[in-house]
Short mmCIF file of C-alpha atoms and ligand atoms in Angstrom, two decimals:
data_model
loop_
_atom_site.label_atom_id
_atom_site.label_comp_id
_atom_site.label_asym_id
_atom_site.label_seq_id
_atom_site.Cartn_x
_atom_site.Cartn_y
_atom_site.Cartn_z
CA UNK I 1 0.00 0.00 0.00
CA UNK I 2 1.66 3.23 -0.66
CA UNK I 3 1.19 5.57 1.73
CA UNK I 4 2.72 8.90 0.22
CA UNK I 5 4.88 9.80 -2.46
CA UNK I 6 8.56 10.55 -1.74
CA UNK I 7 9.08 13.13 -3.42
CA UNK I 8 6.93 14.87 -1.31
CA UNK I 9 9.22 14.59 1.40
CA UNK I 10 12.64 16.01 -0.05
CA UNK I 11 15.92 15.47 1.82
CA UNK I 12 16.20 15.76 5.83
CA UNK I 13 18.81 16.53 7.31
CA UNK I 14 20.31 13.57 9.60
CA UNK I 15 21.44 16.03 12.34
CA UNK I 16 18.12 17.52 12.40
CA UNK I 17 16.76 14.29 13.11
CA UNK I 18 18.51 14.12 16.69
CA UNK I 19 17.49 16.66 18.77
CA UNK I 20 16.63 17.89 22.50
CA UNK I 21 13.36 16.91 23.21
CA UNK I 22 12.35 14.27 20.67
CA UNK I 23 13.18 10.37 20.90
CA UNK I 24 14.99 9.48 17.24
CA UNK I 25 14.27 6.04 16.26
CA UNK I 26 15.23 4.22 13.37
CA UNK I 27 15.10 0.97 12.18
CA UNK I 28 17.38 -1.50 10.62
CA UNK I 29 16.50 -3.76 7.96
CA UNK I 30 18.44 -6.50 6.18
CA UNK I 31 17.72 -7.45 1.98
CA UNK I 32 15.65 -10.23 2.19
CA UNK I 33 16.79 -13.29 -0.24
CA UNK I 34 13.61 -14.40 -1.72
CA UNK I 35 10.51 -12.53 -3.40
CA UNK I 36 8.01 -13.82 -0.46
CA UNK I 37 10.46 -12.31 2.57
CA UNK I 38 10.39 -9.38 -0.21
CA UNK I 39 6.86 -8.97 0.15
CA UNK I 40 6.79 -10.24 4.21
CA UNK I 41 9.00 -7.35 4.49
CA UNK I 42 7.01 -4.30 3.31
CA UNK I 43 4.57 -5.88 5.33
CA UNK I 44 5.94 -5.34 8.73
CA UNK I 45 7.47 -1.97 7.44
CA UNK I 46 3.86 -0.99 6.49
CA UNK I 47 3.18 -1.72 10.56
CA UNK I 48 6.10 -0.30 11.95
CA UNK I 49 5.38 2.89 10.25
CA UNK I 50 2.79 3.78 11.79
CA UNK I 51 4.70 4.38 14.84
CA UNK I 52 6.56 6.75 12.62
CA UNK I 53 10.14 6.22 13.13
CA UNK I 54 12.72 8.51 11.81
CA UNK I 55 14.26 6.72 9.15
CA UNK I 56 14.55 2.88 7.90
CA UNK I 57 18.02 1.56 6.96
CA UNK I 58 19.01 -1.39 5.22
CA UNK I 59 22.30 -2.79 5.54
CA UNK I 60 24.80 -4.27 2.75
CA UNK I 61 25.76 -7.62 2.27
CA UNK I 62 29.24 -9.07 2.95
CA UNK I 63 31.39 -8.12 0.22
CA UNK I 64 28.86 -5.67 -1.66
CA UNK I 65 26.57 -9.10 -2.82
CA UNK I 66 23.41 -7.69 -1.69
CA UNK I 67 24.11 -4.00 -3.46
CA UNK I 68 21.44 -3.77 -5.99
CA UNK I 69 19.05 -5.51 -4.05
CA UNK I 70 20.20 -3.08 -0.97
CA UNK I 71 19.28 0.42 -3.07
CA UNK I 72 15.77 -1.54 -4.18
CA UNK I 73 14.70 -2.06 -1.01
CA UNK I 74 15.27 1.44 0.15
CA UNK I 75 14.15 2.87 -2.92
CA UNK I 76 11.10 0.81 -2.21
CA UNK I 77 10.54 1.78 1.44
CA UNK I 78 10.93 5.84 0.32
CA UNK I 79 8.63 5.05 -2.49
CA UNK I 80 6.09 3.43 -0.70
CA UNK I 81 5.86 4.88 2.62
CA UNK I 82 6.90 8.15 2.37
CA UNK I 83 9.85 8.09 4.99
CA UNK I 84 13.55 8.92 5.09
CA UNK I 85 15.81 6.13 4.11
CA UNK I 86 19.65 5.40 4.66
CA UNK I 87 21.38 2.43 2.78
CA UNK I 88 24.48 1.04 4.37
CA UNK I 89 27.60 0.69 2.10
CA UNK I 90 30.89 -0.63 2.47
CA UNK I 91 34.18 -0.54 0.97
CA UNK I 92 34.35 -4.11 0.61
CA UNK I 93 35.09 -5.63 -2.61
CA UNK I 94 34.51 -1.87 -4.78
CA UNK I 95 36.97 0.27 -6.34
CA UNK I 96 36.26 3.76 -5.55
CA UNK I 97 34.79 4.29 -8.91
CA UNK I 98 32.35 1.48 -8.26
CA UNK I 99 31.45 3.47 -4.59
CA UNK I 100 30.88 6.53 -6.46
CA UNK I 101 28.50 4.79 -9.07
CA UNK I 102 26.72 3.41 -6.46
CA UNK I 103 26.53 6.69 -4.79
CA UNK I 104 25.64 8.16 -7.70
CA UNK I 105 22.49 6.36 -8.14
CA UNK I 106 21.53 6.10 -4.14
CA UNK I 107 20.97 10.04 -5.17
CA UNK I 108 19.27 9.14 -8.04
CA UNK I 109 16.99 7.56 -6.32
CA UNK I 110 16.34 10.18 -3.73
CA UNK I 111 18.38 8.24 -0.55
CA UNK I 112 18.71 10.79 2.35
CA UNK I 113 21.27 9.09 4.31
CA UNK I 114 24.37 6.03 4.00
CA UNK I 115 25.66 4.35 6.80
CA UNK I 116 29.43 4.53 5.89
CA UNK I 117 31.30 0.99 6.90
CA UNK I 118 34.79 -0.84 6.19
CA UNK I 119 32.16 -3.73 6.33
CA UNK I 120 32.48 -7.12 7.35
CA UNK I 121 34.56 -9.63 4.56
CA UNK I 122 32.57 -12.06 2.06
CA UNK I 123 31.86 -15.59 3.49
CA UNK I 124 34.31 -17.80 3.70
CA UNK I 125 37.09 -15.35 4.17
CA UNK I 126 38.48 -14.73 7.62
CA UNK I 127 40.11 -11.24 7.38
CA UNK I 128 39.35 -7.76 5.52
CA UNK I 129 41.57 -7.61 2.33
CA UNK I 130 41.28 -3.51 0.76
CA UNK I 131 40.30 -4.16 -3.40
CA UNK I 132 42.83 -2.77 -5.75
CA UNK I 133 41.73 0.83 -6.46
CA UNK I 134 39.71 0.25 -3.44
CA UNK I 135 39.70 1.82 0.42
CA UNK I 136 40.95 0.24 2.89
CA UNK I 137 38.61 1.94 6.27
CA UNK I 138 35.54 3.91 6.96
CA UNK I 139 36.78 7.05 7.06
CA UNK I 140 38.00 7.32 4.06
CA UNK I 141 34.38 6.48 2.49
CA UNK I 142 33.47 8.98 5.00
CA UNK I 143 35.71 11.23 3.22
CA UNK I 144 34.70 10.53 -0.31
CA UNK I 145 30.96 10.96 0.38
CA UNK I 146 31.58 14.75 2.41
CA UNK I 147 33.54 15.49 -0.48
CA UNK I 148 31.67 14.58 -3.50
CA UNK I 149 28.49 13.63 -2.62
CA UNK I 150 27.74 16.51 0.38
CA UNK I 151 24.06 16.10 0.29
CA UNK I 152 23.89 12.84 2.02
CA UNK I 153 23.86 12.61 6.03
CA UNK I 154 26.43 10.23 7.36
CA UNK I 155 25.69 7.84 9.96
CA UNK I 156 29.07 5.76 10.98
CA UNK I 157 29.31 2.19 13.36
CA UNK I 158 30.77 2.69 16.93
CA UNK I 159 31.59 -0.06 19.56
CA UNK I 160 30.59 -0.24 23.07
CA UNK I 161 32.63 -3.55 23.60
CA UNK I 162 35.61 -2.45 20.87
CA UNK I 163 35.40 -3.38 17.74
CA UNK I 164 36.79 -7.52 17.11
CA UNK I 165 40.18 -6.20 15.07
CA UNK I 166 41.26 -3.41 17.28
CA UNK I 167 44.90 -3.49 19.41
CA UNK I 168 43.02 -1.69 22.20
CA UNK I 169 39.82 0.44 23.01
CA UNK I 170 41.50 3.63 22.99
CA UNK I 171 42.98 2.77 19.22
CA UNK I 172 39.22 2.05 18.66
CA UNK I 173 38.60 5.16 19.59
CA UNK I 174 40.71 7.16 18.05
CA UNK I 175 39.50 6.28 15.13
CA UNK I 176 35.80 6.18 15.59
CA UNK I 177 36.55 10.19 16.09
CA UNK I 178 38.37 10.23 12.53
CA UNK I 179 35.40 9.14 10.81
CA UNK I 180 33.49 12.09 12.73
CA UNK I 181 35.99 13.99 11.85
CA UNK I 182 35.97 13.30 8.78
CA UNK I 183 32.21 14.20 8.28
CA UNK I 184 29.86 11.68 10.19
CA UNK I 185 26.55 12.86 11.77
CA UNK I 186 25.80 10.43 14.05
CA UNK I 187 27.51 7.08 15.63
CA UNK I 188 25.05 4.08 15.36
CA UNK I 189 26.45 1.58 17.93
CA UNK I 190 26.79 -2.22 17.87
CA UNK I 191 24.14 -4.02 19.64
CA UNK I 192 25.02 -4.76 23.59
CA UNK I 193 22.80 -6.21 26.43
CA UNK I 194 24.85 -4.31 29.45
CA UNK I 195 23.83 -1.06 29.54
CA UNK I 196 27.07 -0.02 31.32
CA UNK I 197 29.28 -0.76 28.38
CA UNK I 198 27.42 1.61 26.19
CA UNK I 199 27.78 4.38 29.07
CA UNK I 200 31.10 4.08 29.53
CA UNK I 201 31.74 4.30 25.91
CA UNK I 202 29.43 7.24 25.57
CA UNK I 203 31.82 9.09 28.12
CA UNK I 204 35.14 8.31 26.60
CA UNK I 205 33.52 9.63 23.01
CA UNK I 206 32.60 12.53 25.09
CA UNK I 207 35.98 12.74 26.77
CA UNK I 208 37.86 12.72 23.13
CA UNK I 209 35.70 15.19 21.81
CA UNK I 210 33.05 13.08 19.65
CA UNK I 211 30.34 15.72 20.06
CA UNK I 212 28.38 13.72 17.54
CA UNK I 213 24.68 11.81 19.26
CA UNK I 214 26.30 8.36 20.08
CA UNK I 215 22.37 5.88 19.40
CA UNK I 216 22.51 3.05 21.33
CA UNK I 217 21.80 -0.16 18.66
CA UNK I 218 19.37 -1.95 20.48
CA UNK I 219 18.40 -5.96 19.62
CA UNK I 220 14.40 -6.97 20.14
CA UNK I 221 15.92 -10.53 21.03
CA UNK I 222 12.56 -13.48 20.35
CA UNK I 223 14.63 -16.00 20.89
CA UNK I 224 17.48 -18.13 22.88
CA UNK I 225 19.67 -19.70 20.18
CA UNK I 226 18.86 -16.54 17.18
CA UNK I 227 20.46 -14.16 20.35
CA UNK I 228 23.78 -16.89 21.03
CA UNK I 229 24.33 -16.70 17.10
CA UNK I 230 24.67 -12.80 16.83
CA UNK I 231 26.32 -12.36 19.76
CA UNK I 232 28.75 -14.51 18.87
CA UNK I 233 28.97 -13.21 15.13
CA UNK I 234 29.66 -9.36 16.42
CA UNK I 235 31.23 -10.16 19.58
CA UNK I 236 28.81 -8.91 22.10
CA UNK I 237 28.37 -10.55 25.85
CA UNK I 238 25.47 -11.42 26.58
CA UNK I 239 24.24 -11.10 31.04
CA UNK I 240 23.83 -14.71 32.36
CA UNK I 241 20.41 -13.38 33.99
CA UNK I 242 19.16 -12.57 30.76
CA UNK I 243 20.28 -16.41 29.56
CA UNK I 244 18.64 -17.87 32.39
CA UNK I 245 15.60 -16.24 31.93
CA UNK I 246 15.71 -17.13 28.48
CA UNK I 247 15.98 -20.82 28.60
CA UNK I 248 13.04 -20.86 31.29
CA UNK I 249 11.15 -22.62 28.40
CA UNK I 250 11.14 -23.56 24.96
CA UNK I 251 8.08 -22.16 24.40
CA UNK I 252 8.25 -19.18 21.70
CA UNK I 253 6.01 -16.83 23.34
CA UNK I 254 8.02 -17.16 26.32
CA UNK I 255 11.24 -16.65 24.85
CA UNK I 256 9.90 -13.56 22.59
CA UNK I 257 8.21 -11.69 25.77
CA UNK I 258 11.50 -12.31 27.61
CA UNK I 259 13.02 -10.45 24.93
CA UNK I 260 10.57 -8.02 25.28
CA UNK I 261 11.04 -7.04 28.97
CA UNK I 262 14.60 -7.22 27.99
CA UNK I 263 15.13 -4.28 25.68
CA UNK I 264 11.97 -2.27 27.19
CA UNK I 265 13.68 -1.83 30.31
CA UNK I 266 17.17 -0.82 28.32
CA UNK I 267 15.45 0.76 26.54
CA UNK I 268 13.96 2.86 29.56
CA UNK I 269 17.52 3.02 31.14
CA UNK I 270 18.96 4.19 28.00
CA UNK I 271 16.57 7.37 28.16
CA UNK I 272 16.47 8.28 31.41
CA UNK I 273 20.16 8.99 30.80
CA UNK I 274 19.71 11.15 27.94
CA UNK I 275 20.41 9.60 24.56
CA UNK I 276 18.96 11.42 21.88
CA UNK I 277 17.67 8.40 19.88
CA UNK I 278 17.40 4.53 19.44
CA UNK I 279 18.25 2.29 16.88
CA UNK I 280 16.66 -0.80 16.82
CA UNK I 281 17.78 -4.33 15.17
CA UNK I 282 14.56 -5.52 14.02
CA UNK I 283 15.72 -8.65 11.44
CA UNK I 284 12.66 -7.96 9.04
CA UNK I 285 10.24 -8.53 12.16
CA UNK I 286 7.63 -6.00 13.80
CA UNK I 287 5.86 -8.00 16.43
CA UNK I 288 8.42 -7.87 19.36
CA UNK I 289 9.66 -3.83 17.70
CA UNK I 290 5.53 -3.33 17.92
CA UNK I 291 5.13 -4.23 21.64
CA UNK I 292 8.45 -2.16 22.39
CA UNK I 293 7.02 0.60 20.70
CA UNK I 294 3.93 -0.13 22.31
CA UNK I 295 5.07 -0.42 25.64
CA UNK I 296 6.92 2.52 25.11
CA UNK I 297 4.13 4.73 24.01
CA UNK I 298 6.11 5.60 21.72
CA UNK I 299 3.27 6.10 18.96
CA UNK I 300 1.52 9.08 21.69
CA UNK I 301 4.73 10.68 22.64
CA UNK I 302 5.74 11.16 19.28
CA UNK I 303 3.14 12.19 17.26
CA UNK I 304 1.55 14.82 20.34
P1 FAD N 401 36.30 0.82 10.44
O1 FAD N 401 35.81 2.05 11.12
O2 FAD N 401 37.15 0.99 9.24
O3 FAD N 401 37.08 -0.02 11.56
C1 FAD N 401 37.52 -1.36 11.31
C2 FAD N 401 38.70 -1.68 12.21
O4 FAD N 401 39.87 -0.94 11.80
C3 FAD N 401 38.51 -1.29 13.68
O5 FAD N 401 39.17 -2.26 14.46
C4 FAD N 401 39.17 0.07 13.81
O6 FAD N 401 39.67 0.30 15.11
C5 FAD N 401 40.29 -0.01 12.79
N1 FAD N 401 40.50 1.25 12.05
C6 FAD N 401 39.55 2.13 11.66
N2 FAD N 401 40.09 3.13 10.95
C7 FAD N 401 41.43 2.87 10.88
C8 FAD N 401 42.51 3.54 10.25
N3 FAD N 401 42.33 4.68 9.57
N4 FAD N 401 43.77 2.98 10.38
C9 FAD N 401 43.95 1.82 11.07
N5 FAD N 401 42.93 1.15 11.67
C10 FAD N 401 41.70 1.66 11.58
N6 FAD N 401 28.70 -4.87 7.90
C11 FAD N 401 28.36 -5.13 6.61
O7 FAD N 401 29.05 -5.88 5.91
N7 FAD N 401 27.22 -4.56 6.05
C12 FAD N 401 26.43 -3.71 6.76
O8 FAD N 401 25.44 -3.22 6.24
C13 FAD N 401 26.78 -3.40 8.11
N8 FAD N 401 26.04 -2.54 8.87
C14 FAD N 401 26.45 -2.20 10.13
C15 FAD N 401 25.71 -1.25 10.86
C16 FAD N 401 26.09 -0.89 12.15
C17 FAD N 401 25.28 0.15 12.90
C18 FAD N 401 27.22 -1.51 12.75
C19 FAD N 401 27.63 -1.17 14.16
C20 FAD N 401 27.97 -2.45 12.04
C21 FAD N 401 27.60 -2.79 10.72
N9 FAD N 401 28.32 -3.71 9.95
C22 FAD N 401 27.95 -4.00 8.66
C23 FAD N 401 29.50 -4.40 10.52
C24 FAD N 401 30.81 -3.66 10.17
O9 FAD N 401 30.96 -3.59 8.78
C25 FAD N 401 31.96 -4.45 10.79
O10 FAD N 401 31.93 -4.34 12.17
C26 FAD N 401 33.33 -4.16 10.22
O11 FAD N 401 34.20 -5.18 10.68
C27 FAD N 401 33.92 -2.81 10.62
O12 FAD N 401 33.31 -1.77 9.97
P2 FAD N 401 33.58 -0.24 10.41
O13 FAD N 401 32.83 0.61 9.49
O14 FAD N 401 33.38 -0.06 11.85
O15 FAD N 401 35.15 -0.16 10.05
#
């Protein structure tokens, strides 16, 4: 169903979209693979939407395979629903000319935002390995975009637990403020159940200078062994509480309101101390984002 036309809706500006006094949430999406989970997808968009989040992103797949299908989707999503859109991109596997062509036509097709990565390598390879012609980290897509495509906000990944690859935190650090130095708008963050990693990483941004909003990536976990497989993939702890409570019972409803008291009360945590939006890790699903939402009356807040 399309809901309003894009172009009614021009570009916003991604540092508009955090700001005192209103709760930013956006919304990550992945490409699906088949024409159904296509469809299943605008499906729960079309739900989620009405909760009006910020913006929708949808990320890139290992190695740049998912790139046309990436732009479609958020093409799609602008097209049909009427609300700002980021695509992720990463310097995996392009030259520089093949980042700019893809640039080219995210504008083309009326993209307000890219989340700027490195990127994670293709299956079946262990370590990152920079394409001839290619770059080799984030900021220096950072860098290209600012320069030569200057309309599109820039949304960069931070880590609350240090990125996998880095010699230390502080190295991490150092150059999660290049890429905000080089021109990012806003730090998206991993996903993390403690919320005391993400505040101690908030104040060592703020104690190198990172005056960028640092959003919390928050995971709507439904499940026991779905949670043990990304956490292990990106490297986040999970509590042993949270486990516990988790593997109370098999049954799904169980597991998926578990997950839901989960992230509503990090969620609540997260904004009593102040951040200045949320973005949420939804896997192509709305019913456990819904009852967040929900449960955080989100839909009255926002919209009064
Ligand atoms: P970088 O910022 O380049 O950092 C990579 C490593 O190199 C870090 O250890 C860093 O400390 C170090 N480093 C950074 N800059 C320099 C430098 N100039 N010199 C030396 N060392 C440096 N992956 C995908 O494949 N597709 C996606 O769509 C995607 N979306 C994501 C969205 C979010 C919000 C997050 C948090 C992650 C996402 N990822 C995605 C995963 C991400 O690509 C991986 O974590 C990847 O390994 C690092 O990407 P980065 O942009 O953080 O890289």
């Amino acid at each position: 169903m399309i809901h309003k036309i894009a172009s009614k809706i021009g570009m916003k500006k991604l540092r508009d979209v955090y700001r005192p006094g209103h709760l930013a949430v956006s919304i990550e999406l992945f490409p699906p693979k088949t024409a159904s989970g296509e469809h299943s997808l605008y499906e729960h968009v079309g739900k989620l939407v009405e909760y009006h989040p910020d913006f929708v992103t949808c990320t890139y797949g290992a190695g740049g395979s998912t790139r046309d299908k990436t732009l479609e989707i958020v093409r799609q999503i602008k097209l049909r629903f009427g609300i700002p859109v980021a695509s992720h991109l990463t310097v995996v596997g392009s030259t520089v000319d093949q980042l700019r062509d893809y640039l080219r036509r995210a504008q083309a097709g009326g993209i307000d935002f890219v989340v700027a990565l490195r990127g994670d390598p293709p299956q079946g390879q262990s370590s990152f390995v920079a394409t001839a012609g290619g770059l080799r980290h984030a900021n220096e897509l950072v860098e290209l975009i600012g320069r030569e495509f200057p309309g599109f906000g820039i949304a960069v990944a931070g880590y609350p637990e240090k990125h996998s690859e880095a010699v230390s935190f502080d190295s991490d650090l150092l150059h999660l403020k290049n890429k905000v130095d080089a021109g990012a708008d806003v730090v998206l963050t991993q996903l993390f159940f403690d919320n005391r990693d993400f505040f101690q990483f908030r104040d060592r941004c703020a104690a190198l200078g990172i005056g960028v909003p640092i959003v919390p990536g928050i995971l709507p976990v439904t499940n026991l062994k779905q949670i043990q497989r990304i956490a292990s993939l990106c490297g986040s702890k999970i509590p042993g509480k949270f486990i516990n409570d988790l593997s109370r019972s098999d049954l799904p409803q169980w597991q998926m309101q578990v997950g839901i008291e989960f992230a509503l009360n990090q969620v609540h945590e997260l904004i009593q101390q102040g951040v200045l939006g949320l973005h949420f890790y939804v896997l192509n699903q709305s019913q456990a984002m819904l009852a967040i939402l929900e449960g955080l009356q989100i839909r009255s807040s926002r919209t009064a």
